[in-house]
mmCIF file of C-alpha atoms and ligand atoms in Angstrom:
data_model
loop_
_atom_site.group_PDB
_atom_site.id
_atom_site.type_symbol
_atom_site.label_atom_id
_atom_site.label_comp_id
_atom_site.label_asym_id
_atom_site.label_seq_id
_atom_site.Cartn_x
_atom_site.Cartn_y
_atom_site.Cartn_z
ATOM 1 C CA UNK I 6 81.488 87.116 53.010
ATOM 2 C CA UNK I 7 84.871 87.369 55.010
ATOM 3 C CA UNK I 8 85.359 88.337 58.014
ATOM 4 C CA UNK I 9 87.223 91.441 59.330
ATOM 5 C CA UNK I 10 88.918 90.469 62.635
ATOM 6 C CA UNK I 11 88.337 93.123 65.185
ATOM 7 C CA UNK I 12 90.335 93.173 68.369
ATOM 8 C CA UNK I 13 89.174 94.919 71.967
ATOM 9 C CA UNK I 14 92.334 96.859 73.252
ATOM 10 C CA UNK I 15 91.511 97.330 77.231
ATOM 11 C CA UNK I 16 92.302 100.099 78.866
ATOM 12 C CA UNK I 17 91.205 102.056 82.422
ATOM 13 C CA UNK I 18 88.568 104.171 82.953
ATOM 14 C CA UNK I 19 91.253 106.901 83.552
ATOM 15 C CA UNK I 20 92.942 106.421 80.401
ATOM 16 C CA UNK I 21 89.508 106.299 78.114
ATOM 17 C CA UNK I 22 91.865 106.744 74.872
ATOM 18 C CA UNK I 23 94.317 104.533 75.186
ATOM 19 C CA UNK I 24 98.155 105.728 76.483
ATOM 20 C CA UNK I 25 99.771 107.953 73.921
ATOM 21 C CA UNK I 26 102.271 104.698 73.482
ATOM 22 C CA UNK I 27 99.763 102.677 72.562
ATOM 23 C CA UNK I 28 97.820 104.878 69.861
ATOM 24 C CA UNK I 29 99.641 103.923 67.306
ATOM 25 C CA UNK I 30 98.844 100.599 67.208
ATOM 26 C CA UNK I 31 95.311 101.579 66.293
ATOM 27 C CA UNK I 32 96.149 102.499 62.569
ATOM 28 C CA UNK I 33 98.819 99.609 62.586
ATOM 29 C CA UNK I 34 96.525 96.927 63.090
ATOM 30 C CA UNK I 35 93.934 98.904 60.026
ATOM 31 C CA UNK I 36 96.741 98.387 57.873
ATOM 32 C CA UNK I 37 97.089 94.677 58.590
ATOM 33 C CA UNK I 38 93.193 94.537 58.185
ATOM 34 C CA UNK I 39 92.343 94.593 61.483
ATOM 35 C CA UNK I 40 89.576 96.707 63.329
ATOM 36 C CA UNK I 41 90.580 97.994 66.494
ATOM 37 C CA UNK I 42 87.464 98.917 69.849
ATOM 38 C CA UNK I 43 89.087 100.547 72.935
ATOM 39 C CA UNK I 44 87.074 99.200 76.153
ATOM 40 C CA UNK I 45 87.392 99.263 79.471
ATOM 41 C CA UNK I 46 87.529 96.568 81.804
ATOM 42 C CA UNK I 47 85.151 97.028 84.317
ATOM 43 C CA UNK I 48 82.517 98.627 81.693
ATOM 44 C CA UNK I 49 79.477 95.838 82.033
ATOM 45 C CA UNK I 50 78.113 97.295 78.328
ATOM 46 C CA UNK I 51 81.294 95.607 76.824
ATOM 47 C CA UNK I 52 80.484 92.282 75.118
ATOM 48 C CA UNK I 53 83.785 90.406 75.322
ATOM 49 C CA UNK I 54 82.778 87.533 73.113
ATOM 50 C CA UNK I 55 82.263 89.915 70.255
ATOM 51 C CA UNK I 56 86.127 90.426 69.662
ATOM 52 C CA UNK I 57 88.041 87.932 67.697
ATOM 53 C CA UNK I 58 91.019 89.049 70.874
ATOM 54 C CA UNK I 59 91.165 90.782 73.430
ATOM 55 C CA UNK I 60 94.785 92.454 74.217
ATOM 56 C CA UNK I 61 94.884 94.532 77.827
ATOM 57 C CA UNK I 62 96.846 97.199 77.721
ATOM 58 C CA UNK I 63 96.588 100.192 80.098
ATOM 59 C CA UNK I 64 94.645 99.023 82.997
ATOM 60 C CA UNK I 65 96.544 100.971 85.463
ATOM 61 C CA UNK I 66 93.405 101.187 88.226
ATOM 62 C CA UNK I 67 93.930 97.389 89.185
ATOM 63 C CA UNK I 68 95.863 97.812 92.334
ATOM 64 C CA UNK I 69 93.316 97.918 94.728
ATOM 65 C CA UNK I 70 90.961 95.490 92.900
ATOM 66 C CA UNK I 71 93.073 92.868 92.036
ATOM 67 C CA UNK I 72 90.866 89.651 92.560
ATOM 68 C CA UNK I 73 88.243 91.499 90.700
ATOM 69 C CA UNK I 74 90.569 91.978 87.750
ATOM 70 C CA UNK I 75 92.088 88.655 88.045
ATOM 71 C CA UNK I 76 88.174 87.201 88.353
ATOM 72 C CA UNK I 77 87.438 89.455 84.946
ATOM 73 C CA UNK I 78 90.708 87.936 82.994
ATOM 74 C CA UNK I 79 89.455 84.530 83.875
ATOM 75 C CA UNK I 80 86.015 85.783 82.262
ATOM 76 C CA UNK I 81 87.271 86.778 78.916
ATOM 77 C CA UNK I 82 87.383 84.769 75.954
ATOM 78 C CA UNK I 83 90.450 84.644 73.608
ATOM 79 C CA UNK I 84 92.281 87.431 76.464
ATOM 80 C CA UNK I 85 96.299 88.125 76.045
ATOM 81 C CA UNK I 86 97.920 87.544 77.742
ATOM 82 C CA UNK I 87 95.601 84.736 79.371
ATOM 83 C CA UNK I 88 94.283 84.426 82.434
ATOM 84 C CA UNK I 89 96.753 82.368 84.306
ATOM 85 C CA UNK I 90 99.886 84.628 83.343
ATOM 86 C CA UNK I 91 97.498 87.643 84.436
ATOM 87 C CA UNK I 92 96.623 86.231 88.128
ATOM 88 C CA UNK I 93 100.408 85.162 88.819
ATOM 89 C CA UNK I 94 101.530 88.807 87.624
ATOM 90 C CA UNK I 95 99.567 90.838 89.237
ATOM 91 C CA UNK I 96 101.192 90.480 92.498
ATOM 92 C CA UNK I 97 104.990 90.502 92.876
ATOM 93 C CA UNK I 98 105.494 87.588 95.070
ATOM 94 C CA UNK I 99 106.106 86.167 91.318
ATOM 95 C CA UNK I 100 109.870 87.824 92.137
ATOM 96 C CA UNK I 101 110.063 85.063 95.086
ATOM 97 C CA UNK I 102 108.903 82.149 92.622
ATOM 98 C CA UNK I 103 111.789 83.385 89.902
ATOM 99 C CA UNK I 104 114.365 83.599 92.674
ATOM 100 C CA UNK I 105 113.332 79.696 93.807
ATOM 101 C CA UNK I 106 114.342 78.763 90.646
ATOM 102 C CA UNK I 107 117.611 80.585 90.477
ATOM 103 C CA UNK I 108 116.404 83.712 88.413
ATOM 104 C CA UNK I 109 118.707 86.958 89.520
ATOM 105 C CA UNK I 110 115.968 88.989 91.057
ATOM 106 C CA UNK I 111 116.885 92.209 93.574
ATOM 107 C CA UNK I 112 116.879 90.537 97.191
ATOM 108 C CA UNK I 113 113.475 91.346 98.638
ATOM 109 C CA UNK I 114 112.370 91.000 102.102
ATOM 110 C CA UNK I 115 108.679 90.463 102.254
ATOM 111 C CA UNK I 116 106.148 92.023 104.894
ATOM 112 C CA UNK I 117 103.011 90.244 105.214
ATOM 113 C CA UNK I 118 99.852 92.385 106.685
ATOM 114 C CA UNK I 119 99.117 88.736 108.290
ATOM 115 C CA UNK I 120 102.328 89.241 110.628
ATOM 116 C CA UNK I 121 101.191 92.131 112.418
ATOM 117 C CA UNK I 122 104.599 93.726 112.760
ATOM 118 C CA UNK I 123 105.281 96.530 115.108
ATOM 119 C CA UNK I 124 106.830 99.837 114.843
ATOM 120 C CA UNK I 125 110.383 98.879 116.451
ATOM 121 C CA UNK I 126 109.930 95.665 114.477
ATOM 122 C CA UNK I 127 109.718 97.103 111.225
ATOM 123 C CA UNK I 128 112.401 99.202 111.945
ATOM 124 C CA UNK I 129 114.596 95.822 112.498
ATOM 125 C CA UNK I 130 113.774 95.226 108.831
ATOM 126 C CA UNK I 131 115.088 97.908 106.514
ATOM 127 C CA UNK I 132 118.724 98.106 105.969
ATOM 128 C CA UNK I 133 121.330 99.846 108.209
ATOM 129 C CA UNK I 134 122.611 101.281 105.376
ATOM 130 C CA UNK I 135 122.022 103.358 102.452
ATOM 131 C CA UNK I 136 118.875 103.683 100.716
ATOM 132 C CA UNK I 137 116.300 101.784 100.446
ATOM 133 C CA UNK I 138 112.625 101.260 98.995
ATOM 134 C CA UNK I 139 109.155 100.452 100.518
ATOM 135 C CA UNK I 140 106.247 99.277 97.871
ATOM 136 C CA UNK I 141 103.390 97.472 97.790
ATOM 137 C CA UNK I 142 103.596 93.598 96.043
ATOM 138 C CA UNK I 143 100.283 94.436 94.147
ATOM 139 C CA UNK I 144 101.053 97.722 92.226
ATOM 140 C CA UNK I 145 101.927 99.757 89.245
ATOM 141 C CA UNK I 146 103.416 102.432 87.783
ATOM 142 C CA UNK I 147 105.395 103.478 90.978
ATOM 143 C CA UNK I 148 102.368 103.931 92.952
ATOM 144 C CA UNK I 149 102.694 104.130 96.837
ATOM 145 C CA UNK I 150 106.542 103.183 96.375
ATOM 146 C CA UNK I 151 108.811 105.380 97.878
ATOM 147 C CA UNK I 152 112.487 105.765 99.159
ATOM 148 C CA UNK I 153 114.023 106.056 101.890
ATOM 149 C CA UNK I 154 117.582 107.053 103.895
ATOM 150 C CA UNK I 155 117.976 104.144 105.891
ATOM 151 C CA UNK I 156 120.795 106.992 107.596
ATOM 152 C CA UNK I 157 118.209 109.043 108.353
ATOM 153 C CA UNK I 158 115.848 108.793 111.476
ATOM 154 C CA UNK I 159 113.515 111.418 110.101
ATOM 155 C CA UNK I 160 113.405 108.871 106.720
ATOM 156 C CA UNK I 161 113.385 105.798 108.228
ATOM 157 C CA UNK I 162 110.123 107.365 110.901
ATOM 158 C CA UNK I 163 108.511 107.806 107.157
ATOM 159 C CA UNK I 164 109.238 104.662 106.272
ATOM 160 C CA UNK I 165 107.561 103.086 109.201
ATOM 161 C CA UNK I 166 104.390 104.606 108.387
ATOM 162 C CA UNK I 167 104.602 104.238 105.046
ATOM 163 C CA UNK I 168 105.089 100.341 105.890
ATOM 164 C CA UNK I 169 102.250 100.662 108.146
ATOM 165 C CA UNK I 170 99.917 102.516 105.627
ATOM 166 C CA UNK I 171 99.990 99.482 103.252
ATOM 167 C CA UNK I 172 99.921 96.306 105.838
ATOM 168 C CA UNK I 173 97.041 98.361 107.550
ATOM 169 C CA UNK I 174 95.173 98.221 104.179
ATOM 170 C CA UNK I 175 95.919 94.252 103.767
ATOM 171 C CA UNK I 176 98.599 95.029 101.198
ATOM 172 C CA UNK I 177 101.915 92.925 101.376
ATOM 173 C CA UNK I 178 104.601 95.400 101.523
ATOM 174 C CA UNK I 179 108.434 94.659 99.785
ATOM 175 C CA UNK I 180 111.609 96.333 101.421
ATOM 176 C CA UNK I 181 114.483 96.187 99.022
ATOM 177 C CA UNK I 182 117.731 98.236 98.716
ATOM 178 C CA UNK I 183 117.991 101.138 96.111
ATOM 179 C CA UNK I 184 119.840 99.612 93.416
ATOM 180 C CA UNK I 185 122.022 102.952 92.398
ATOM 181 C CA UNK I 186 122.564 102.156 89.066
ATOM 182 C CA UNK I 187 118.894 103.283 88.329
ATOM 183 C CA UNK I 188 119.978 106.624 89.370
ATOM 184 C CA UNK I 189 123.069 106.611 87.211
ATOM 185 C CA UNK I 190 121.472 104.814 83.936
ATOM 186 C CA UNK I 191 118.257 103.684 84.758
ATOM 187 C CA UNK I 192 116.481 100.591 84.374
ATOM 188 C CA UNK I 193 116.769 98.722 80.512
ATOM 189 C CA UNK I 194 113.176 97.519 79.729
ATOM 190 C CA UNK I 195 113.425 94.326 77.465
ATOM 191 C CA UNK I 196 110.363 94.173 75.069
ATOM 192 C CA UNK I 197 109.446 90.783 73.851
ATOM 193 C CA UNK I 198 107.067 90.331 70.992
ATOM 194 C CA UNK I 199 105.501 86.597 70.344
ATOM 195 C CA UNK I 200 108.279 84.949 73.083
ATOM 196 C CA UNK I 201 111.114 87.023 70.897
ATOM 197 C CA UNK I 202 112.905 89.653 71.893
ATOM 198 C CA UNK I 203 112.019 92.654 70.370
ATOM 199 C CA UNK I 204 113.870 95.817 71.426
ATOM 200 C CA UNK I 205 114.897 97.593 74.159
ATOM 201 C CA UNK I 206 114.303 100.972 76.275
ATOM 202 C CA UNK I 207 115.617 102.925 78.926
ATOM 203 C CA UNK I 208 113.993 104.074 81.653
ATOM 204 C CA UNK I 209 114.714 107.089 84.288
ATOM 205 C CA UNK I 210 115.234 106.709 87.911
ATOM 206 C CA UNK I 211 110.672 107.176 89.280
ATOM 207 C CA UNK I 212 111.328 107.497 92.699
ATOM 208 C CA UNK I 213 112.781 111.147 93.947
ATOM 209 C CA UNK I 214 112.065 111.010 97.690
ATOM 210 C CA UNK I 215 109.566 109.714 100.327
ATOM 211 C CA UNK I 216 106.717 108.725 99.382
ATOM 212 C CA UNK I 217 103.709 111.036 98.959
ATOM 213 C CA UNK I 218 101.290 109.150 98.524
ATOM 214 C CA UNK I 219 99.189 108.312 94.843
ATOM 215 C CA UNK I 220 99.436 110.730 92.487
ATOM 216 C CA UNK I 221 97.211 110.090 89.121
ATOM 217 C CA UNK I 222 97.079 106.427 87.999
ATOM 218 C CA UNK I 223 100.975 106.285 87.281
ATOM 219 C CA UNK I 224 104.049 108.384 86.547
ATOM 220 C CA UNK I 225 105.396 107.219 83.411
ATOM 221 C CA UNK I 226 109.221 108.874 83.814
ATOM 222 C CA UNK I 227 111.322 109.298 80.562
ATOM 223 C CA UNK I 228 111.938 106.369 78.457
ATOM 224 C CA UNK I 229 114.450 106.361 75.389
ATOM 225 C CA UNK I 230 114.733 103.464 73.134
ATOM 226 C CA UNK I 231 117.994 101.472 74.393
ATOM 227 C CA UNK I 232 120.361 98.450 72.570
ATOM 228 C CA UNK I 233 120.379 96.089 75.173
ATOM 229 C CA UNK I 234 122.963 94.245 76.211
ATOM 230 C CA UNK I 235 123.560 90.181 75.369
ATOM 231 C CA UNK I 236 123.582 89.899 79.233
ATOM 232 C CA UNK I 237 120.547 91.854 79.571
ATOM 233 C CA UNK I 238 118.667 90.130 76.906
ATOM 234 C CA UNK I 239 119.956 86.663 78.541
ATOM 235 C CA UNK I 240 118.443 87.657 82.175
ATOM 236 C CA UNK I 241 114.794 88.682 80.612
ATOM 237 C CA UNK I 242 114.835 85.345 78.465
ATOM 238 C CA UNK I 243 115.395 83.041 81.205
ATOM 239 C CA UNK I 244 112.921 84.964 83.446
ATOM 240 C CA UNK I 245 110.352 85.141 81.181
ATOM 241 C CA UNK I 246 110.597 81.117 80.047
ATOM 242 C CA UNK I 247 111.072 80.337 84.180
ATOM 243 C CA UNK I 248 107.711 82.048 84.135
ATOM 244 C CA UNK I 249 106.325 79.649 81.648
ATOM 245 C CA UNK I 250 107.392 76.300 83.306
ATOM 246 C CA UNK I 251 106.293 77.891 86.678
ATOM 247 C CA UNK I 252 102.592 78.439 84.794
ATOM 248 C CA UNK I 253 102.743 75.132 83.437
ATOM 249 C CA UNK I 254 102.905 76.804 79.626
ATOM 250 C CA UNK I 255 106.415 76.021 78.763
ATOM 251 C CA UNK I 256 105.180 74.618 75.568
ATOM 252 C CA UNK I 257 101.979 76.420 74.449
ATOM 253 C CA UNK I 258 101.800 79.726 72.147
ATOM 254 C CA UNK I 259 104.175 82.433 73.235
ATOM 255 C CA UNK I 260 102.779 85.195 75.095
ATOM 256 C CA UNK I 261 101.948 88.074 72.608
ATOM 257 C CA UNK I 262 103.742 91.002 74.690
ATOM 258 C CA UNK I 263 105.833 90.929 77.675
ATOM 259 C CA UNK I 264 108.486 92.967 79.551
ATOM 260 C CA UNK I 265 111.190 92.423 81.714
ATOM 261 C CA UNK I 266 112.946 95.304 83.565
ATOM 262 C CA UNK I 267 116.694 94.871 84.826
ATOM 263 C CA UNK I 268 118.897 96.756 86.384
ATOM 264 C CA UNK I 269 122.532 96.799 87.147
ATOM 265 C CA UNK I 270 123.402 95.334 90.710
ATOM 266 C CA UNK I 271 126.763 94.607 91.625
ATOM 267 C CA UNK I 272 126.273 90.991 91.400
ATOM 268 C CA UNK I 273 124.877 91.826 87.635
ATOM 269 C CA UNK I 274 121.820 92.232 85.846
ATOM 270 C CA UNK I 275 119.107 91.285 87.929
ATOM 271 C CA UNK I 276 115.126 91.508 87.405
ATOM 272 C CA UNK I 277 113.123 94.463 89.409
ATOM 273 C CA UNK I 278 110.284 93.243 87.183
ATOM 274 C CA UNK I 279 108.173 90.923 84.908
ATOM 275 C CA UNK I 280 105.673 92.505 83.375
ATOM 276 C CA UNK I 281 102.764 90.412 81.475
ATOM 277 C CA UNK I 282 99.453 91.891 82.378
ATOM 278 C CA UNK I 283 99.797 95.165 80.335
ATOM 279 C CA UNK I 284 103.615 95.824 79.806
ATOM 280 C CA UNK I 285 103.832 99.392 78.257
ATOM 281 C CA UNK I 286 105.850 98.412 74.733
ATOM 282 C CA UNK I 287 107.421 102.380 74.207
ATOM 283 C CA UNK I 288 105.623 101.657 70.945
ATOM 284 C CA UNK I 289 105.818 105.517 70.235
ATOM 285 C CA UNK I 290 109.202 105.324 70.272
ATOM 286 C CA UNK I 291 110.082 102.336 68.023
ATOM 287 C CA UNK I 292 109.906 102.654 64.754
ATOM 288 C CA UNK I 293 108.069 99.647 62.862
ATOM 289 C CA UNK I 294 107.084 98.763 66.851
ATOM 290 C CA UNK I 295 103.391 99.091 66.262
ATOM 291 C CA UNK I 296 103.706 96.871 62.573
ATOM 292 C CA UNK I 297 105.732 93.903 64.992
ATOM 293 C CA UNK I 298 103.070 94.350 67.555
ATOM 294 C CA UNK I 299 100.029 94.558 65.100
ATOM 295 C CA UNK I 300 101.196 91.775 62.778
ATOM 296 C CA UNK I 301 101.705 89.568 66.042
ATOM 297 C CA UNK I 302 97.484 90.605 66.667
ATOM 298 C CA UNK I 303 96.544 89.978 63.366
ATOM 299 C CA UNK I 304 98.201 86.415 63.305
ATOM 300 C CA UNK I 305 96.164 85.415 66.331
ATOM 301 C CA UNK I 306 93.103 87.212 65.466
ATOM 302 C CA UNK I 307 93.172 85.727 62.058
ATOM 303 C CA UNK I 308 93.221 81.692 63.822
ATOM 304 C CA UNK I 309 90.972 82.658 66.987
ATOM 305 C CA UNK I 310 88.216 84.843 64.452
ATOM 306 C CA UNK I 311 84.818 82.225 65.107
ATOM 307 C CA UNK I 312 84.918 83.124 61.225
ATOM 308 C CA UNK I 313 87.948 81.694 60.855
ATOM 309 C CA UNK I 314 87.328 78.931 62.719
ATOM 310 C CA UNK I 315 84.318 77.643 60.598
ATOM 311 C CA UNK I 316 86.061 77.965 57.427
ATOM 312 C CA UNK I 317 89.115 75.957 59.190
ATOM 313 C CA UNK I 318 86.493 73.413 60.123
ATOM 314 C CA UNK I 319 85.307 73.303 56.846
ATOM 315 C CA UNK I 320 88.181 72.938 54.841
ATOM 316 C CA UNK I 321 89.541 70.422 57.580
ATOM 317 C CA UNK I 322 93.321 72.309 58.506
ATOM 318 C CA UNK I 323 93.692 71.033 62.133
ATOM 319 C CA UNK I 324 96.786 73.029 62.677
ATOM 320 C CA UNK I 325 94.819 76.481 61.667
ATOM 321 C CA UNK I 326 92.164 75.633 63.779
ATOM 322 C CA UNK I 327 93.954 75.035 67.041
ATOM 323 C CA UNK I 328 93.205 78.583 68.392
ATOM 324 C CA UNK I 329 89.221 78.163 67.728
ATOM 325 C CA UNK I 330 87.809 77.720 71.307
ATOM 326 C CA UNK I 331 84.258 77.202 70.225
HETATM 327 N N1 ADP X 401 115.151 98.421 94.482
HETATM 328 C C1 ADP X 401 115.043 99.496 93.706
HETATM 329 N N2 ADP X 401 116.150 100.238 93.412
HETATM 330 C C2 ADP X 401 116.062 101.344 92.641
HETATM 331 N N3 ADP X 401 114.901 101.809 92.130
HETATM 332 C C3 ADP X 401 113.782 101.109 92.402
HETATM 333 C C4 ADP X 401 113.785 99.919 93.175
HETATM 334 N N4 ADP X 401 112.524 99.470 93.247
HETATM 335 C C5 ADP X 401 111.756 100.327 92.546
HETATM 336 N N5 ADP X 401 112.510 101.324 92.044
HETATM 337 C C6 ADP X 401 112.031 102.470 91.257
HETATM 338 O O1 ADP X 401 110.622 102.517 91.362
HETATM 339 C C7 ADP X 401 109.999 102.280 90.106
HETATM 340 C C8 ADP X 401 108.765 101.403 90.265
HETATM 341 O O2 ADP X 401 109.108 100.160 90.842
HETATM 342 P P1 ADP X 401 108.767 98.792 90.147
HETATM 343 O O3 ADP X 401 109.306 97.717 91.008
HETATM 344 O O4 ADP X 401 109.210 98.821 88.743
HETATM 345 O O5 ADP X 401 107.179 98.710 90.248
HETATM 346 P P2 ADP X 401 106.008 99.252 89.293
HETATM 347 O O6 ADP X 401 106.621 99.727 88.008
HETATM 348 O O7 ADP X 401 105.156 98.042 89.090
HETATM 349 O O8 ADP X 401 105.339 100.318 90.068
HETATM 350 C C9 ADP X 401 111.079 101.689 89.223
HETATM 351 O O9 ADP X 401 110.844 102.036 87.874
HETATM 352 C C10 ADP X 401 112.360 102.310 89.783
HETATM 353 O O10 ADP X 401 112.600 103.618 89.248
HETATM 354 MG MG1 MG X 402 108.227 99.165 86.917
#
C-alpha cells in the first residue's frame, strides 16, 4: 500500500487557521498528493513524529518565549527549516554575524539589558539627527518597534522609556537610523524557494510613530508583488549563503523557504532582515507561488516519508534515502 505523505504546517495559537497567505498552500500541496494538518507549536496533543515534515509557518507568539521555541525546533523530527537555522534566527544579533563577514546590513548599535545603561546614557546613544528606530533583537512582525525624532525632546523622552521598557524585561534592544527609502518605496522582500530565488514583494513603510506598545500578534502592512532588482537579488544571495557557512551548512540541502528584506540606504541595498524561521512567502499574491512552494514540500516529504524510506532501503537507492533519519 503507498503511502500518502502528510506534512504538519505550524502555526500560533492566535492564528489557529493558518495566515490568509499561507492558505493556499493547503490545496497546492493536495494537488501534488500531499495531505496537509495545521498544528500549533506549543499544543502537547501534537505528535510530531507522525508527519513525514514539518514546515513552521506563522508562529508569530515566539517573542517572549524564545528558548522555549528554539528548545521545541530542536525537538522536532524532519522540521524546516531545521533547528540550527531556527535558534540563530530568532534573535537579530544574526545582523552583527552577517556584518563580520562583510554582508551590507543597516548599522546597528546594540543595547544589552546586561549593561545597565542609564537614562542620560541612553540618550548618548541614539542619533543627533533625524529619525531613528528602537526594537527589540528577539521580535516579529514590528512588535514593540517604534520611531523616533531624534530632533525632538518630547520623542527622544519616549524613546528612553521605550529603551528602558525592553532592557528592563531582559530584552536586547537595537537603535538604528530610519532608512527613508522605506517611507518612499518600502522595503523589497526577496523570496527564496529551495536556496533559489523565487520572486519578489514590496512592502509598506510599518512604523507610523512612537511606539504604542503590542498590538495583536503582528501588523502585516501592504505588500505588492515586486521585480527585484539584480542588485537586490545579489545582496539576499550572499546573505542568505553567509548564513549557511556561518551555520556550518554551506553544503547540505537548501533551506526550503527563506526571506531576505533590503532596503535602499545611501551606501546601497543593505539587509534590515533574514528571515528563516517562518518567512511570510506573499503566497496569495504570486501566482503559481503555492505550486513552487508545494512541489518544493512534496520533494522532501516524498525522501523523508519513513514509507519512503523502507522502500529506498529495500530497493537499495542510497541517494533517495539520504533524507531517512530513522
Ligand atoms: N532602520 C529602519 N529604517 C526604516 N524602517 C525600519 C527600520 N527598522 C525597522 N523598520 C520598519 O519596521 C518594520 C519591522 O522591522 P524589522 O526589522 O523588519 O523587524 P520585524 O519584521 O522582525 O518586526 C520594517 O518592516 C520597517 O517598516
Ligand atoms: Mg520585518
Amino acid at each position: 500500500m503507498s503511502h500518502r505523505p502528510v506534512v504538519a504546517l505550524v502555526t500560533c495559537r492566535e492564528v489557529p487557521h493558518l495566515d490568509d497567505d499561507d492558505a493556499p498552500l493547503i490545496a497546492a500541496l493536495a494537488e501534488r498528493g500531499v495531505g496537509a494538518a495545521i498544528a500549533v507549536w506549543d499544543d502537547p496533543q501534537v505528535d510530531w513524529e507522525a508527519f513525514d515534515l514539518v514546515a513552521i509557518r506563522s508562529t508569530w507568539d515566539y517573542a517572549l518565549r524564545r528558548e522555549e521555541f528554539v528548545r521545541w525546533a530542536a525537538s522536532v523530527p524532519r522540521l524546516q527549516n531545521p533547528a540550527g537555522a531556527i535558534r540563530w534566527n530568532t534573535d537579530k544579533h544574526y545582523l552583527a554575524d552577517l556584518a563580520r563577514v562583510g554582508i551590507p546590513v543597516i548599522p546597528t548599535d546594540w543595547l544589552e539589558p546586561s549593561s545597565d545603561l542609564s537614562s542620560r546614557r541612553l540618550h548618548t546613544r541614539f542619533p543627533a539627527l533625524g529619525d531613528f528606530v528602537i526594537k527589540p533583537a528577539v521580535s516579529g512582525g514590528s512588535l514593540d518597534s517604534g520611531r523616533y525624532s531624534a530632533g525632538s525632546p518630547r520623542s527622544r523622552g519616549l524613546a528612553i522609556r521605550h529603551a528602558q521598557r525592553l532592557l528592563a524585561a531582559g530584552r536586547t534592544v537595537m537603535v538604528q537610523r530610519y532608512v527613508t527609502s522605506v517611507d518612499e518605496v518600502g522595503e523589497t522582500a526577496l523570496v527564496f524557494v529551495d536556496g533559489q530565488f523565487a520572486w519578489g514583494a514590496r512592502r509598506s513603510a510599518m512604523l507610523e510613530g512612537p511606539d504604542t506598545g503590542a498590538v495583536g500578534t503582528y501588523r502585516k502592512g501592504a505588500v505588492r508583488p515586486v521585480e527585484a532588482t539584480a542588485a537586490e537579488v545579489a545582496i539576499g544571495e550572499r546573505a542568505l549563503g553567509a548564513a549557511r557557512e556561518l551555520m556550518g551548512e554551506g553544503g547540505g540541502q537548501p533551506w526550503l523557504a527563506a526571506r531576505v528584506d533590503v532596503v535602499a540606504a545611501d551606501a546601497g541595498p543593505q539587509v534590515l532582515e533574514v528571515e528563516l524561521t517562518h518567512p511570510s512567502l506573499y503566497l496569495s499574491l504570486i501566482p503559481g507561488g503555492p505550486d513552487r512552494v508545494a512541489r518544493a514540500i512534496a520533494a522532501r516529504a516524498g525522501l523523508t516519508s519513513r514509507a519512503a524510506c523502507q522502500t529506498t532501503r529495500l530497493t537499495q537507492a542510497p541517494a533517495a534515502a539520504k533524507g531517512c533519519t530513522s
